[in-house]
C-alpha cells in the first residue's frame, strides 16, 4: 500500500469532502471506523495500525486523534464551510512568511493575501517552509509578513495544533516581497 497516496485521500476526506462522510463541524472530527471503511474501498488491507502509522509519521502533523482515539481530524487546511477546529492565538513572532508563486504577485500586491479556496491564509514561522510551499505553485517567491504589527493592529492570527499560523486575510501594507535568500 502506498501510504503517501493514502494520506492524500485521508487529508482530502478530512478537509474537503462532505460525502460520503459526515464530519462534525464543531472540531472537524470524523469517526475513525467510518474513515477506515472508506479507505478500505481503495486499500483493502487498510487497518487501524496503518492509519496510526500515517498519523504518527506525518511530517507536518496534519492529523490528530481525539482523546478516546475513536475520532480523527485534520489539524488545519479545511475548505468545508463552517468547520471550526480550535486554534490558539499566542503572541506571534515579529515576522512570519508566506510562500507563493511569482505569477500570483500582481494580484497579491494589489488585493493582499486571501484564503482563496481554504478557510485561512497560511503563514509559516520559517522561511524555508514558505519557500517549499511556494514551489508547489510555480516559481517560488516568499513574502515577509510583519506579524507583530499585524496582530498589534487588532488582526487575528491563529496557530493550529501542528504549528501553522493562519489569518483571515493580510493587506499589502503588512508584507514585502523578499529577495531570493
Ligand atoms: C495565493 C499545504 C492571487 C496564495 C502547504 C497561494 C501549506 C493569491 C494560493 C498549505 C491571492 C493558494 C497552504 C490573491 C493568495 N491573488 N493569488 N489575492 N492571495 N493567493 O494551496 O498557502 O499539504 O490554498 O499565495 O504546505 O499555498 O495541504 O495555499 O499560492 O501549508 O497540508 O493562492 O497547504 O499543506 O494556495 O498552502 P493554497 P498555500 P498541506
CSV table of C-alpha atoms and ligand atoms in Angstrom, one decimal:
chain,number,residue,atom,x,y,z
A,1,UNK,CA,0.0,0.0,0.0
A,2,UNK,CA,1.3,3.4,-0.9
A,3,UNK,CA,1.0,5.3,2.4
A,4,UNK,CA,1.7,8.7,0.7
A,5,UNK,CA,-1.3,8.3,-1.7
A,6,UNK,CA,-3.4,7.0,1.1
A,7,UNK,CA,-2.6,10.1,3.1
A,8,UNK,CA,-3.6,12.4,0.2
A,9,UNK,CA,-7.0,10.7,0.3
A,10,UNK,CA,-7.2,10.9,4.0
A,11,UNK,CA,-6.5,14.7,4.1
A,12,UNK,CA,-9.0,15.2,1.3
A,13,UNK,CA,-11.7,13.4,3.2
A,14,UNK,CA,-10.9,15.3,6.4
A,15,UNK,CA,-10.7,18.7,4.9
A,16,UNK,CA,-12.7,19.0,1.8
A,17,UNK,CA,-15.3,16.3,1.4
A,18,UNK,CA,-18.7,16.2,3.0
A,19,UNK,CA,-19.6,12.9,1.2
A,20,UNK,CA,-19.8,10.1,2.0
A,21,UNK,CA,-18.5,11.0,5.4
A,22,UNK,CA,-20.1,13.2,8.0
A,23,UNK,CA,-17.5,15.5,9.6
A,24,UNK,CA,-18.6,17.2,12.7
A,25,UNK,CA,-18.4,20.9,12.0
A,26,UNK,CA,-17.6,21.5,15.7
A,27,UNK,CA,-14.0,20.5,15.7
A,28,UNK,CA,-13.8,18.7,12.3
A,29,UNK,CA,-13.9,15.2,13.8
A,30,UNK,CA,-14.8,12.1,11.8
A,31,UNK,CA,-15.2,8.6,13.2
A,32,UNK,CA,-12.1,6.5,12.7
A,33,UNK,CA,-14.2,3.5,11.8
A,34,UNK,CA,-16.0,5.4,9.0
A,35,UNK,CA,-12.7,6.7,7.7
A,36,UNK,CA,-11.2,3.2,7.7
A,37,UNK,CA,-14.2,1.7,5.8
A,38,UNK,CA,-13.9,4.4,3.1
A,39,UNK,CA,-10.1,3.9,2.8
A,40,UNK,CA,-10.7,0.1,2.6
A,41,UNK,CA,-12.6,0.6,-0.7
A,42,UNK,CA,-9.4,1.6,-2.3
A,43,UNK,CA,-6.9,0.0,0.1
A,44,UNK,CA,-8.4,-3.3,1.2
A,45,UNK,CA,-5.6,-4.0,3.6
A,46,UNK,CA,-6.1,-0.7,5.4
A,47,UNK,CA,-6.4,-1.1,9.2
A,48,UNK,CA,-6.1,0.9,12.4
A,49,UNK,CA,-2.4,0.1,12.7
A,50,UNK,CA,-1.6,1.5,9.3
A,51,UNK,CA,-3.7,4.6,10.0
A,52,UNK,CA,-1.7,5.1,13.2
A,53,UNK,CA,1.4,4.9,11.1
A,54,UNK,CA,0.2,7.6,8.7
A,55,UNK,CA,-0.9,9.8,11.6
A,56,UNK,CA,2.3,9.4,13.6
A,57,UNK,CA,4.6,9.5,10.5
A,58,UNK,CA,3.1,12.7,9.0
A,59,UNK,CA,5.9,15.2,8.8
A,60,UNK,CA,3.6,18.2,9.0
A,61,UNK,CA,1.5,16.7,11.8
A,62,UNK,CA,-1.6,17.0,9.6
A,63,UNK,CA,-3.8,14.7,11.7
A,64,UNK,CA,-4.9,14.2,15.2
A,65,UNK,CA,-7.0,11.6,17.1
A,66,UNK,CA,-9.3,12.8,19.9
A,67,UNK,CA,-8.5,11.6,23.5
A,68,UNK,CA,-10.6,8.5,23.1
A,69,UNK,CA,-8.8,7.5,19.9
A,70,UNK,CA,-12.2,6.9,18.1
A,71,UNK,CA,-12.2,10.2,16.2
A,72,UNK,CA,-9.7,11.7,13.8
A,73,UNK,CA,-9.4,15.1,12.2
A,74,UNK,CA,-7.1,17.3,10.1
A,75,UNK,CA,-5.4,20.0,12.2
A,76,UNK,CA,-5.9,22.6,9.5
A,77,UNK,CA,-6.4,23.2,5.9
A,78,UNK,CA,-10.2,22.8,5.7
A,79,UNK,CA,-12.4,24.1,3.0
A,80,UNK,CA,-15.7,22.8,4.2
A,81,UNK,CA,-17.8,25.7,5.2
A,82,UNK,CA,-18.5,26.1,8.9
A,83,UNK,CA,-15.9,23.6,10.1
A,84,UNK,CA,-14.0,25.0,13.1
A,85,UNK,CA,-11.0,23.4,14.6
A,86,UNK,CA,-10.0,25.1,17.8
A,87,UNK,CA,-6.8,27.1,17.5
A,88,UNK,CA,-4.8,29.2,19.9
A,89,UNK,CA,-3.7,32.8,19.5
A,90,UNK,CA,-0.4,33.2,21.2
A,91,UNK,CA,1.8,36.2,20.7
A,92,UNK,CA,3.2,35.9,17.2
A,93,UNK,CA,6.8,36.3,16.3
A,94,UNK,CA,7.9,39.6,14.8
A,95,UNK,CA,7.8,38.1,11.3
A,96,UNK,CA,6.1,35.3,9.5
A,97,UNK,CA,6.5,34.0,5.9
A,98,UNK,CA,4.2,33.2,3.1
A,99,UNK,CA,5.4,31.3,0.0
A,100,UNK,CA,3.6,31.8,-3.3
A,101,UNK,CA,4.2,31.7,-7.0
A,102,UNK,CA,5.7,34.7,-8.8
A,103,UNK,CA,2.7,34.8,-11.2
A,104,UNK,CA,0.3,35.5,-8.3
A,105,UNK,CA,2.3,38.6,-7.2
A,106,UNK,CA,0.5,41.3,-9.2
A,107,UNK,CA,-2.9,40.2,-7.8
A,108,UNK,CA,-1.5,39.7,-4.3
A,109,UNK,CA,0.2,43.1,-4.2
A,110,UNK,CA,-3.0,44.7,-5.3
A,111,UNK,CA,-5.5,43.0,-3.1
A,112,UNK,CA,-3.4,41.4,-0.4
A,113,UNK,CA,-3.4,37.7,0.6
A,114,UNK,CA,-6.7,36.0,0.5
A,115,UNK,CA,-7.6,32.5,1.7
A,116,UNK,CA,-8.7,31.5,-1.9
A,117,UNK,CA,-10.2,28.0,-1.6
A,118,UNK,CA,-9.2,27.5,2.1
A,119,UNK,CA,-10.7,29.0,5.2
A,120,UNK,CA,-7.5,30.9,6.1
A,121,UNK,CA,-4.3,32.3,4.6
A,122,UNK,CA,-1.5,30.0,5.8
A,123,UNK,CA,1.7,31.6,7.2
A,124,UNK,CA,4.9,29.9,8.3
A,125,UNK,CA,7.3,30.7,11.0
A,126,UNK,CA,10.2,29.5,8.8
A,127,UNK,CA,11.4,31.0,5.6
A,128,UNK,CA,12.3,27.5,4.3
A,129,UNK,CA,8.8,26.1,4.8
A,130,UNK,CA,7.3,29.1,3.0
A,131,UNK,CA,9.7,28.6,0.1
A,132,UNK,CA,8.7,24.9,-0.2
A,133,UNK,CA,5.0,25.8,-0.1
A,134,UNK,CA,5.6,28.4,-2.8
A,135,UNK,CA,7.3,25.9,-5.1
A,136,UNK,CA,4.0,23.9,-5.2
A,137,UNK,CA,2.5,26.6,-7.4
A,138,UNK,CA,5.4,27.6,-9.7
A,139,UNK,CA,8.5,29.8,-9.4
A,140,UNK,CA,8.5,30.5,-5.7
A,141,UNK,CA,8.6,33.8,-4.0
A,142,UNK,CA,8.5,34.5,-0.3
A,143,UNK,CA,6.6,37.3,1.4
A,144,UNK,CA,7.8,38.7,4.7
A,145,UNK,CA,4.8,39.4,6.9
A,146,UNK,CA,5.1,41.9,9.7
A,147,UNK,CA,3.2,39.6,12.0
A,148,UNK,CA,3.7,41.5,15.3
A,149,UNK,CA,2.4,44.8,13.7
A,150,UNK,CA,-0.5,42.9,12.1
A,151,UNK,CA,-1.6,41.5,15.5
A,152,UNK,CA,-0.9,44.8,17.3
A,153,UNK,CA,-3.3,46.5,14.9
A,154,UNK,CA,-6.0,44.1,16.0
A,155,UNK,CA,-5.9,41.5,13.2
A,156,UNK,CA,-6.5,37.9,14.3
A,157,UNK,CA,-3.6,35.5,14.0
A,158,UNK,CA,-4.3,31.9,14.9
A,159,UNK,CA,-2.0,29.0,15.4
A,160,UNK,CA,-3.1,25.4,14.6
A,161,UNK,CA,-2.1,22.4,16.7
A,162,UNK,CA,0.5,21.5,14.0
A,163,UNK,CA,2.2,24.9,14.1
A,164,UNK,CA,0.7,26.6,11.0
A,165,UNK,CA,-0.2,30.3,11.5
A,166,UNK,CA,-3.4,31.5,9.9
A,167,UNK,CA,-5.1,34.8,9.1
A,168,UNK,CA,-8.4,35.7,7.5
A,169,UNK,CA,-6.6,38.0,5.1
A,170,UNK,CA,-3.5,40.1,5.0
A,171,UNK,CA,-3.4,43.5,3.4
A,172,UNK,CA,-0.4,44.6,1.3
A,173,UNK,CA,0.7,47.1,3.9
A,174,UNK,CA,1.8,44.2,6.2
A,175,UNK,CA,4.1,42.4,3.8
A,176,UNK,CA,7.0,42.9,1.4
A,177,UNK,CA,8.5,40.6,-1.2
A,178,UNK,CA,11.8,39.1,-0.1
A,179,UNK,CA,14.8,39.0,-2.3
A,180,UNK,CA,15.8,35.3,-3.0
A,181,UNK,CA,17.7,34.1,0.1
B,1,LIG,C1,-2.3,32.5,-3.5
B,1,LIG,C2,0.0,22.8,2.1
B,1,LIG,C3,-3.8,35.6,-6.2
B,1,LIG,C4,-1.5,32.0,-2.3
B,1,LIG,C5,1.1,23.7,2.2
B,1,LIG,C6,-1.3,30.6,-2.7
B,1,LIG,C7,0.6,24.8,3.1
B,1,LIG,C8,-3.4,34.6,-4.2
B,1,LIG,C9,-2.6,30.2,-3.4
B,1,LIG,C10,-0.8,24.8,2.9
B,1,LIG,C11,-4.0,35.7,-3.5
B,1,LIG,C12,-3.5,29.4,-2.6
B,1,LIG,C13,-1.3,26.1,2.3
B,1,LIG,C14,-4.5,36.8,-4.3
B,1,LIG,C15,-3.4,34.3,-2.0
B,1,LIG,N1,-4.4,36.7,-5.6
B,1,LIG,N2,-3.3,34.6,-5.5
B,1,LIG,N3,-5.1,37.9,-3.8
B,1,LIG,N4,-4.0,35.5,-2.2
B,1,LIG,N5,-3.0,33.8,-3.2
B,1,LIG,O1,-2.7,25.8,-1.6
B,1,LIG,O2,-0.6,28.8,1.2
B,1,LIG,O3,-0.1,19.7,2.2
B,1,LIG,O4,-4.7,27.2,-0.9
B,1,LIG,O5,-0.3,32.8,-2.2
B,1,LIG,O6,2.3,23.0,2.7
B,1,LIG,O7,-0.1,27.5,-1.0
B,1,LIG,O8,-2.3,20.9,2.4
B,1,LIG,O9,-2.4,27.7,0.0
B,1,LIG,O10,-0.2,30.5,-3.6
B,1,LIG,O11,0.9,24.6,4.4
B,1,LIG,O12,-1.1,20.1,4.5
B,1,LIG,O13,-3.2,31.5,-3.7
B,1,LIG,O14,-1.1,23.7,2.0
B,1,LIG,O15,-0.2,21.9,3.2
B,1,LIG,O16,-3.0,28.1,-2.5
B,1,LIG,O17,-0.7,26.3,1.0
B,1,LIG,P1,-3.2,27.1,-1.3
B,1,LIG,P2,-0.9,27.7,0.3
B,1,LIG,P3,-1.0,20.6,3.1
